[in-house]
Structure formats: structure tokens, C-alpha cells
mmCIF file of C-alpha atoms in Angstrom:
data_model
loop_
_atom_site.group_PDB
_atom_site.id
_atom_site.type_symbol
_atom_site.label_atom_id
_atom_site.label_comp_id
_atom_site.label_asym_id
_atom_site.label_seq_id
_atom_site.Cartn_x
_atom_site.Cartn_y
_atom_site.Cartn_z
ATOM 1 C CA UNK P 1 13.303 -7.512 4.032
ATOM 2 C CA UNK P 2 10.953 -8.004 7.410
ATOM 3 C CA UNK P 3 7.857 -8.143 6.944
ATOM 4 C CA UNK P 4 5.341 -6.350 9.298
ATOM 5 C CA UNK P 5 1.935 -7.004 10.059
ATOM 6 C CA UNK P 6 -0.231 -4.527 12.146
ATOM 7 C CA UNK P 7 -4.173 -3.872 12.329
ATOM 8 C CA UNK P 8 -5.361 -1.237 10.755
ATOM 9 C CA UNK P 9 -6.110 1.682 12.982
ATOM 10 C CA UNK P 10 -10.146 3.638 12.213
ATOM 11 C CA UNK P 11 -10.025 6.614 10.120
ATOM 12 C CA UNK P 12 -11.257 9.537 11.891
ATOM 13 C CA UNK P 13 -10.649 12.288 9.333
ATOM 14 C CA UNK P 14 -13.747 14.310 8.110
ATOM 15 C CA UNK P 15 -16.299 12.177 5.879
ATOM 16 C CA UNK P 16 -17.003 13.298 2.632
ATOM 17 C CA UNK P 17 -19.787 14.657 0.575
ATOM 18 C CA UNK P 18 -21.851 13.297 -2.203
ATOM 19 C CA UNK P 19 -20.055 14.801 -4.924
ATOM 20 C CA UNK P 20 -16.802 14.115 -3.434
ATOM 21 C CA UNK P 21 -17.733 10.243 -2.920
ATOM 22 C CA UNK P 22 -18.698 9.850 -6.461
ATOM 23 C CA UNK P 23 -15.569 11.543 -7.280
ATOM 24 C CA UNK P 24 -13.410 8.593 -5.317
ATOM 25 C CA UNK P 25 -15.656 5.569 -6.352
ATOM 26 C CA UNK P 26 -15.204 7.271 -10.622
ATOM 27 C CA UNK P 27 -11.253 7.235 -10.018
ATOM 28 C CA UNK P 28 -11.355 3.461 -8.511
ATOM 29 C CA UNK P 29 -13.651 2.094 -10.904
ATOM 30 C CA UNK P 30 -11.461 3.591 -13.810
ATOM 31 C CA UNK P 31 -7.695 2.957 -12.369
ATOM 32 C CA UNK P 32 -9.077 -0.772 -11.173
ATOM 33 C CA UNK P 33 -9.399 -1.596 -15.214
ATOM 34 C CA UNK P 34 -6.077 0.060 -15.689
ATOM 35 C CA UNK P 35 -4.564 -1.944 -12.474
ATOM 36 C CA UNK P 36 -5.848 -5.382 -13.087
ATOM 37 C CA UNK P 37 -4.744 -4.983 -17.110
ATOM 38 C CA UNK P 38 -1.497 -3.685 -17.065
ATOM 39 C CA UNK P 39 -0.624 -1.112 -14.609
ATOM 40 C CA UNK P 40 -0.117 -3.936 -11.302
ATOM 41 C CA UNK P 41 1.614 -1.617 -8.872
ATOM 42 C CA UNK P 42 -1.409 0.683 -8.723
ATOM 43 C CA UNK P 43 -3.849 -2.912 -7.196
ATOM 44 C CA UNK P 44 -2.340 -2.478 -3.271
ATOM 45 C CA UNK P 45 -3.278 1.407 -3.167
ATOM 46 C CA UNK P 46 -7.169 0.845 -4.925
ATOM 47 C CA UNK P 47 -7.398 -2.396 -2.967
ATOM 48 C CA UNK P 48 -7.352 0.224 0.316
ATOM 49 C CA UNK P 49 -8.945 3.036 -0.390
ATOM 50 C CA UNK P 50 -11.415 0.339 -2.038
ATOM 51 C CA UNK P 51 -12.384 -0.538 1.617
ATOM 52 C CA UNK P 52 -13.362 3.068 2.235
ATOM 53 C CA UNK P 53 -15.210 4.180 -0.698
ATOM 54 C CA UNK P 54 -18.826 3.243 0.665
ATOM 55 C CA UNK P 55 -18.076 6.232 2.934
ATOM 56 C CA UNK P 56 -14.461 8.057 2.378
ATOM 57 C CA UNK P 57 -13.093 10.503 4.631
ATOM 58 C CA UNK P 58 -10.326 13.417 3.181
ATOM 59 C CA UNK P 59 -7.867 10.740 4.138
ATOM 60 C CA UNK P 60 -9.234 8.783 0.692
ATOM 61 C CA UNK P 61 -9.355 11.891 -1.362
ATOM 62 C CA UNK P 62 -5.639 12.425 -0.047
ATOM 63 C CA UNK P 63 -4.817 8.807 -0.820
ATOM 64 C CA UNK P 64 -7.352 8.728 -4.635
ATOM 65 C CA UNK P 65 -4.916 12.382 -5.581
ATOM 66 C CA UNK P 66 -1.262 10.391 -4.023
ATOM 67 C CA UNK P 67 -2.583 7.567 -6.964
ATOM 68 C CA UNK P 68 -3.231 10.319 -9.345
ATOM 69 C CA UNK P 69 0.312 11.595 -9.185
ATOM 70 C CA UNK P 70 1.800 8.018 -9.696
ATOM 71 C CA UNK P 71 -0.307 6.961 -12.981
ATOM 72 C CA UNK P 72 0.500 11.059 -14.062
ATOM 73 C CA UNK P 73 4.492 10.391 -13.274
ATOM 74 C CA UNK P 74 4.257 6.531 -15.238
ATOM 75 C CA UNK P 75 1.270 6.958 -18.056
ATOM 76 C CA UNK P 76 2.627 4.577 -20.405
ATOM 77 C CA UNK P 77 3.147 1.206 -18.458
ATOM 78 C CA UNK P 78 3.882 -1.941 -20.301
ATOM 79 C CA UNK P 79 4.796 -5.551 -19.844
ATOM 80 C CA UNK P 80 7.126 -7.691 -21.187
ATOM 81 C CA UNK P 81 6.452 -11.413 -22.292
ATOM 82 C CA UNK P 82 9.177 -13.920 -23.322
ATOM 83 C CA UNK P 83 8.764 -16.969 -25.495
ATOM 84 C CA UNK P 84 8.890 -20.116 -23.461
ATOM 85 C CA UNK P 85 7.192 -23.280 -23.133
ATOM 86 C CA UNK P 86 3.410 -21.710 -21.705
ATOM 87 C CA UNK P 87 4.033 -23.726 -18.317
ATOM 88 C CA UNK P 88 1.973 -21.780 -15.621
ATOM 89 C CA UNK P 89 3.705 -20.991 -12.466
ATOM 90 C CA UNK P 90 1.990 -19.373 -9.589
ATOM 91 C CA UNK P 91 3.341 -16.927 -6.361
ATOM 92 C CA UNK P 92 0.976 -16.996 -3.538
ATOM 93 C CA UNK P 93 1.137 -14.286 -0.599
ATOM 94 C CA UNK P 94 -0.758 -12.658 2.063
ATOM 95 C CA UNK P 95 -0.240 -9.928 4.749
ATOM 96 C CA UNK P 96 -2.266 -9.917 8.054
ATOM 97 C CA UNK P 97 -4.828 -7.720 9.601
ATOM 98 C CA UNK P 98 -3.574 -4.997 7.248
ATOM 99 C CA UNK P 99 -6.596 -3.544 6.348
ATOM 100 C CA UNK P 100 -9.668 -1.811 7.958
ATOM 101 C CA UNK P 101 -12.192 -4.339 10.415
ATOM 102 C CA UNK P 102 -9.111 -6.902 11.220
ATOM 103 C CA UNK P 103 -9.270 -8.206 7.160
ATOM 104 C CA UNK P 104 -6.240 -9.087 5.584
ATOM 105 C CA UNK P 105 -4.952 -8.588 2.345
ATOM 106 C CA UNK P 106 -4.231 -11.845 0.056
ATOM 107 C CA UNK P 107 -1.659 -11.517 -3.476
ATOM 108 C CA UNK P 108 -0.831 -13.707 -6.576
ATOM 109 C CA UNK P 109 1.208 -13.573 -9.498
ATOM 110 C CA UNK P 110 0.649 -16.068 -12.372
ATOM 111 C CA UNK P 111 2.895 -15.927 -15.336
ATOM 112 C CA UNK P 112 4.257 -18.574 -18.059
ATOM 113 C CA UNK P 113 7.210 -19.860 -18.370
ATOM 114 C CA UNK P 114 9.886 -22.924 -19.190
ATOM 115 C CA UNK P 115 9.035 -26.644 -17.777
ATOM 116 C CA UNK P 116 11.271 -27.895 -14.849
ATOM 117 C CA UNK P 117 12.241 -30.878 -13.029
ATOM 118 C CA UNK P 118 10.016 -33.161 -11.451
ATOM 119 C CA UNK P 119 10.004 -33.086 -7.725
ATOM 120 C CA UNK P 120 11.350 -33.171 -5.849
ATOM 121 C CA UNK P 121 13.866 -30.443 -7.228
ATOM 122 C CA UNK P 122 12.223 -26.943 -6.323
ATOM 123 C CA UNK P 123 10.879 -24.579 -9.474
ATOM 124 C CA UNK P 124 13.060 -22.048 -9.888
ATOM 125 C CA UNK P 125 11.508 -20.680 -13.627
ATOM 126 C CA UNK P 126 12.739 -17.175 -15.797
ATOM 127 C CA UNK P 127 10.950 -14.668 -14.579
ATOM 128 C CA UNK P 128 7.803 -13.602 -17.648
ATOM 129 C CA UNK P 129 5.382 -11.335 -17.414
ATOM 130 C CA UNK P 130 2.376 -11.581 -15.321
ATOM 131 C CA UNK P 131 -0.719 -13.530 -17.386
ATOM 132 C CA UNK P 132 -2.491 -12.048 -14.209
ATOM 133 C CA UNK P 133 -2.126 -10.446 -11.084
ATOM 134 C CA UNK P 134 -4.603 -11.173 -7.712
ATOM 135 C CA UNK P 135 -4.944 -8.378 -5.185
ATOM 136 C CA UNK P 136 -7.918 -8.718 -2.930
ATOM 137 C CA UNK P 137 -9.241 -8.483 0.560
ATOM 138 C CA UNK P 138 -9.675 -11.429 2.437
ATOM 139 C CA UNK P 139 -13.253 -12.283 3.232
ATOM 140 C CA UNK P 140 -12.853 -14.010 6.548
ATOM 141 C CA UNK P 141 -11.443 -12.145 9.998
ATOM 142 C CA UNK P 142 -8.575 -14.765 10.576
ATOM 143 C CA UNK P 143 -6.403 -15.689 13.724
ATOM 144 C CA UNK P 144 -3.276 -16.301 12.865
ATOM 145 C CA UNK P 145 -0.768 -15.493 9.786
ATOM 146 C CA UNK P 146 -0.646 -18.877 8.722
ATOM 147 C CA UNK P 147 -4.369 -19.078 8.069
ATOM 148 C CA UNK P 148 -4.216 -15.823 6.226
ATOM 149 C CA UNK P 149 -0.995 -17.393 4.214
ATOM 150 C CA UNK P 150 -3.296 -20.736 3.729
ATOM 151 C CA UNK P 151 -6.138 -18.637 2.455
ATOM 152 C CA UNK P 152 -4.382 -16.639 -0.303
ATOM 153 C CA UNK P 153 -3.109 -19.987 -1.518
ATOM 154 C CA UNK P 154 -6.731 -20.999 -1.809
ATOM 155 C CA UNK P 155 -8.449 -18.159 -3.000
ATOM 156 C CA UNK P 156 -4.852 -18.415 -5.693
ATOM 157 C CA UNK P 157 -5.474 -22.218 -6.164
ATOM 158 C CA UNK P 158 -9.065 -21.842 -7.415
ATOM 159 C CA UNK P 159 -7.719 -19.356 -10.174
ATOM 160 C CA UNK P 160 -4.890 -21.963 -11.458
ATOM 161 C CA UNK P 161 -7.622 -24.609 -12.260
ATOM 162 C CA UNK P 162 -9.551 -22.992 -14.929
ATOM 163 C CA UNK P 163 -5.892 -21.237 -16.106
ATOM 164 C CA UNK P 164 -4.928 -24.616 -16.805
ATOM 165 C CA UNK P 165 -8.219 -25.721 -18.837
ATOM 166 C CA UNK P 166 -7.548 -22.342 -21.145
ATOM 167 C CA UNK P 167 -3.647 -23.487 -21.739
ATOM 168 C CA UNK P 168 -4.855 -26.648 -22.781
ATOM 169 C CA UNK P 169 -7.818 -26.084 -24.275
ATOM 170 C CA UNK P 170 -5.267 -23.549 -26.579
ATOM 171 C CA UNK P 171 -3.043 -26.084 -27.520
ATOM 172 C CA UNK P 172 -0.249 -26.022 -24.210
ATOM 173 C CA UNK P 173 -1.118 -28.832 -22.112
ATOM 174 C CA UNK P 174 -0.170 -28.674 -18.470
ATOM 175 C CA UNK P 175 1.003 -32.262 -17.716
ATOM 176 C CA UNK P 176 2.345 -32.061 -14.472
ATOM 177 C CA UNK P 177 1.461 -30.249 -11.550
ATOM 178 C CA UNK P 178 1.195 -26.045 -11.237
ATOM 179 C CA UNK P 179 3.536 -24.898 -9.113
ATOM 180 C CA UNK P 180 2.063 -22.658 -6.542
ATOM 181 C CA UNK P 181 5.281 -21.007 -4.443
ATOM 182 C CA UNK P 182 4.081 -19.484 -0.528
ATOM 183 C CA UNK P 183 6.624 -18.178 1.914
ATOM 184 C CA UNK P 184 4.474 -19.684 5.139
ATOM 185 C CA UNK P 185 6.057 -23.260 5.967
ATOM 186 C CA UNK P 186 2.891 -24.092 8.417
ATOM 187 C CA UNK P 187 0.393 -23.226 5.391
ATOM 188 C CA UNK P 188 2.870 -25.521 3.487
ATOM 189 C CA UNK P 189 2.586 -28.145 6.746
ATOM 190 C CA UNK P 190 -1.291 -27.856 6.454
ATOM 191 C CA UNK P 191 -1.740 -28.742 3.052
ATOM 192 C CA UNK P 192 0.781 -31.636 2.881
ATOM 193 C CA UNK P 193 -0.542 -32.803 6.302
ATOM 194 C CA UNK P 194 2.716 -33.297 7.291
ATOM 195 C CA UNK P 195 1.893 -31.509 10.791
ATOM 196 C CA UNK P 196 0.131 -32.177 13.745
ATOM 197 C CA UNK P 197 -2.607 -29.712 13.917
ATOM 198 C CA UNK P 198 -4.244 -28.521 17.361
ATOM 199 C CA UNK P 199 -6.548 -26.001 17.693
ATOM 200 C CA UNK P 200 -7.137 -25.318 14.329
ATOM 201 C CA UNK P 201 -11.050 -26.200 13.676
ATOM 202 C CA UNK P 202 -11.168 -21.525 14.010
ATOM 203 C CA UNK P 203 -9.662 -22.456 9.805
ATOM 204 C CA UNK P 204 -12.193 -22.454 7.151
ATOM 205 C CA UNK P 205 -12.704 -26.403 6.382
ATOM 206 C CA UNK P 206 -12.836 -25.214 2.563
ATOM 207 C CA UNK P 207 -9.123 -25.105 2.488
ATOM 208 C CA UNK P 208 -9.022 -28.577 3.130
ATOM 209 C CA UNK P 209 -10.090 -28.501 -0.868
ATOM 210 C CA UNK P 210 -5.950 -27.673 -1.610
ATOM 211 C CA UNK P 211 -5.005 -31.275 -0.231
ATOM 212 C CA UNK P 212 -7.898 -32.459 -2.664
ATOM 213 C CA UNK P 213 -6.186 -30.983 -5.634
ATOM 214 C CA UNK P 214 -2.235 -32.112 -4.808
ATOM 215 C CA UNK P 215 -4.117 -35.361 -4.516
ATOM 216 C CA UNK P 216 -5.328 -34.859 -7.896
ATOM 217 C CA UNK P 217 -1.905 -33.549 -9.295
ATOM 218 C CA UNK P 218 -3.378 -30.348 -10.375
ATOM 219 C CA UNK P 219 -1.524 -28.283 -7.912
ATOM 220 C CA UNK P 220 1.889 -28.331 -6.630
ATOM 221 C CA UNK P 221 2.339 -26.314 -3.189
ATOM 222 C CA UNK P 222 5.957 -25.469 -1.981
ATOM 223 C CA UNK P 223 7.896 -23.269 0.026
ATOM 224 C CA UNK P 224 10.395 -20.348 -0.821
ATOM 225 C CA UNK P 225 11.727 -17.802 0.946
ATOM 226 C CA UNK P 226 10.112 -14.506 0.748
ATOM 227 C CA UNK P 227 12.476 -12.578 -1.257
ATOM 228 C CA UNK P 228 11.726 -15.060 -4.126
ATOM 229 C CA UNK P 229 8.026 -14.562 -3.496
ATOM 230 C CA UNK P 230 6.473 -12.147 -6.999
ATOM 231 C CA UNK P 231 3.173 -11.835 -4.994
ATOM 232 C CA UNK P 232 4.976 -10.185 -1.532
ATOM 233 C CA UNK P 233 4.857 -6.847 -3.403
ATOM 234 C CA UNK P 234 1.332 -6.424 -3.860
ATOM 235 C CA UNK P 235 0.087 -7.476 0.089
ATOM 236 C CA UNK P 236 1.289 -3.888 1.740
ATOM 237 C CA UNK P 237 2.785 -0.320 0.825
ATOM 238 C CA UNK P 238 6.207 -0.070 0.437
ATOM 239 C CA UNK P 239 8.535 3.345 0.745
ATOM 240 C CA UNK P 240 8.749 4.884 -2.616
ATOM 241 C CA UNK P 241 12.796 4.552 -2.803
ATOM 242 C CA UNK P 242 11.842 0.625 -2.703
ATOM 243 C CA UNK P 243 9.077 1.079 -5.261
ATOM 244 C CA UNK P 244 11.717 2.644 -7.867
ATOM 245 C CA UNK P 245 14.191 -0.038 -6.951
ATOM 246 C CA UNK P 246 11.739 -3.294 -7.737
ATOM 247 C CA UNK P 247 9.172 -1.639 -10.197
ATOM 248 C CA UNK P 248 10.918 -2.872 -13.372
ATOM 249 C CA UNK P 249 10.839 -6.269 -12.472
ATOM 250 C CA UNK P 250 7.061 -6.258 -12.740
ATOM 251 C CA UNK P 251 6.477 -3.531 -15.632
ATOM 252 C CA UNK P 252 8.063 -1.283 -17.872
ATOM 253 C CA UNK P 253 7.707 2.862 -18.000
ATOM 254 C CA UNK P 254 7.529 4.290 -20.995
ATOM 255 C CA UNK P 255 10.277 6.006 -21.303
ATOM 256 C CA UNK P 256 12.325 3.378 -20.465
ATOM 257 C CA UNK P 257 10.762 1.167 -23.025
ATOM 258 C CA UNK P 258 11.953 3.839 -25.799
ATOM 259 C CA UNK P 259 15.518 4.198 -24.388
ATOM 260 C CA UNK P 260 15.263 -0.160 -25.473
ATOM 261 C CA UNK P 261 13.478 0.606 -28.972
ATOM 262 C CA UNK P 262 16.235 3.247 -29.608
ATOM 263 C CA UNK P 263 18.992 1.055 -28.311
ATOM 264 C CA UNK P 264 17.241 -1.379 -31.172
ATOM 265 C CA UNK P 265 17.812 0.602 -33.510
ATOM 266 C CA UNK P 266 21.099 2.249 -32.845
ATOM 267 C CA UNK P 267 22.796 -1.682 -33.557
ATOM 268 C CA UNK P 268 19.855 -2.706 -36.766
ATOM 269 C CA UNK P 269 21.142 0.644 -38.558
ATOM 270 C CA UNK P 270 25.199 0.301 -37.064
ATOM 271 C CA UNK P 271 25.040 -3.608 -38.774
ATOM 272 C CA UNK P 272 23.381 -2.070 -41.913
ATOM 273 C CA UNK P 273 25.595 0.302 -42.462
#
């Protein structure tokens, strides 16, 4: 799967009205609870027509009723959790100049799972369901794809640390370091030094706070290729055939959840009787 990266042309469609702004800032406010609890898949689209909501256009009220047809089609998302030793495990992504004013969009997925081997063998945990799912807009206008990549691992980094506290503080101590998987070798390079940097004063010196933590063996940053990457599906839109293809790894409809509890109980009442 390629990845492409493109600035976001202006939208030049007709601008709202009051009534109609309110309308599109109710729906976000009310689907961004929904997103951010359960419903993941919905956090790309209201990250988007987030950055237009101070002053939408009928483009957003085309893109707010699109988003009312998906949550219509799939009302009854859920997630599945399995047991497993509460080890946290983090995927960091980003996408560049994606989104209105040359900002980029920045993803994470944090979820629990079973304790590996030290490095330097690479994580490769069961896939759980998210604890948490980051979807944001970058703050800063950045240069390059690396220091977009870099700053989704720091913006991911800073939620890992108190993560950690709340695991231990609940009885699952973290003793080694979180692993925190990007696709981006040079954001890898930067944060294990292990490159020669040159021209690169343009990148926010607050990212030099990720070497601080490997230092401190809170953090663990490696690389993986990007089809092993759980954040790469909430940086940019997808076509909807590839949305019904990958959906299920992240959530569960509802239906399909019943066609499981009936399955259930087809082989309980076929071992009973």
C-alpha cells in the first residue's frame, strides 16, 4: 500500500449560515465522544471537517451528512479485548501536509498486550483492542515527512508516560521499556542519534525530549514496515472497498458481533444436549 502525501487544496464552495454552522459544530462535538470512545474509524473524517467548522462551506455539510450515513449503516460498534499480560504497546504514524494551511495529520494506537523479548528482538505482540486511539492535527507547519513522522512519535510518547503510571499504579507494572513502533527510519535515526543530522535546527528542539526518555528506559522507539503500522489507518481517507476490508481489525459491527453470540450458543446448547 503507497502512501501519498499532498497539500490540501482551499475550499471554495459556498460558506454557510449561522444555523447551518451550529448544525456542523452539534454533529462534531457529539460523533467526537462517540469517535474517541469506541467508534475509531469515524476520528480521520471529524479530525477534517474539524479544521473547517470555525467557518464551513457546503463542502462540510456534504462531508458532516457522508459521516451521518456511516454511523447510520454501523450504529452498534464494539471492541474486543483479550486477556493478556497488560503490557502497553504503542503504533505511532503521521501523514504530511494533508490537511488545510500545510498542517499535517499525526495517529496512535495504544493497546495491551503479552510481554516480549528484550531487545534486541523486535515486538511483534497479539493484536488487542485499542486502550486509546490519537487522531489530531499537527500544531507546527513542518518541512519534511520525517519531522512530521518524529512529531507524532512525540506528541504519542508524551501519552505513554502517564499510561504507564495508571498500569502500575493498578497493579501491572511496566518494567521494561514501551514499545513505540513508527514506519519513518530517519525519525527512528533522529531519536537514536545514530545519524548525522544537517540542516535540521527548522525541527522543534522539544523532540529532542524522546532521546531523554530511551535514556530513561521509559520508551522504546523502533521501526516496522508500514503495513504492520495500527496507527497508518487513521492519518488519511481511504476508498470505502479498503475500509470494509480492514474495519474488523479495529472494531466490531453489530451485527457481526451477534452472528459470534449466536455461533456461542449454537455449540453451549449442541454440548448440552
Amino acid at each position: 500500500r503507497m502512501k501519498t502525501h499532498f497539500n490540501k487544496q482551499p475550499d471554495l464552495s459556498t460558506p454557510l449560515g449561522k444555523e447551518d454552522t451550529k448544525y456542523i459544530q452539534s454533529a462534531i462535538g457529539y460523533y467526537l465522544y462517540h469517535g474517541r470512545a469506541i467508534h475509531y474509524p469515524m476520528l480521520p473524517a471529524l479530525n477534517e471537517i474539524g479544521t473547517t467548522q470555525a467557518k464551513p462551506t457546503e463542502n462540510s455539510m456534504k462531508a458532516v451528512k457522508q459521516l451521518l450515513d456511516y454511523a447510520a449503516t454501523y450504529p452498534n460498534p464494539k471492541i474486543r479485548f483479550y486477556a493478556s499480560d497488560m503490557i502497553l504497546y504503542a503504533d505511532s504514524d503521521a501523514a504530511y501536509l494533508v490537511l488545510p494551511n500545510a498542517k499535517s495529520r499525526i495517529a496512535g494506537y495504544f493497546y495491551l498486550s503479552n510481554k516480549q523479548p528484550p531487545f534486541p528482538h523486535k515486538p511483534n505482540p497479539p493484536l488487542n483492542g485499542a486502550v486509546w486511539v490519537e487522531c489530531c492535527t499537527l500544531p507546527l507547519t513542518v518541512a519534511a515527512a520525517a519531522e512530521a513522522e518524529t512529531g507524532g512519535l512525540f506528541i504519542n510518547a508524551r501519552k505513554i508516560i502517564p499510561m504507564r503510571i495508571m498500569l502500575e499504579e493498578i497493579g501491572h507494572p511496566q518494567k521494561d521499556p514501551t514499545p513505540l513502533k513508527t514506519d519513518n527510519s530517519t525519525a527512528v535515526g533522529f531519536c537514536h542519534n545514530t545519524i548525522k543530522r544537517r540542516q535540521s535546527k527548522a525541527w522543534d528542539m522539544r523532540y529532542n525530549w524522546l532521546r531523554d526518555k530511551e535514556v530513561q528506559k521509559l520508551i522504546r522507539i523502533y521501526w516496522d514496515k508500514g503495513l504492520n503500522n495500527l496507527a497508518d489507518y487513521f492519518t488519511k481517507h481511504f476508498a470505502a472497498i479498503y475500509h470494509r476490508d480492514i474495519r474488523s481489525q479495529y472494531i466490531l459491527s453489530g451485527h457481526c458481533m451477534q452472528q459470534f453470540v449466536n455461533a456461542v450458543i449454537e455449540t453451549i446448547m449442541e454440548r448440552v444436549y
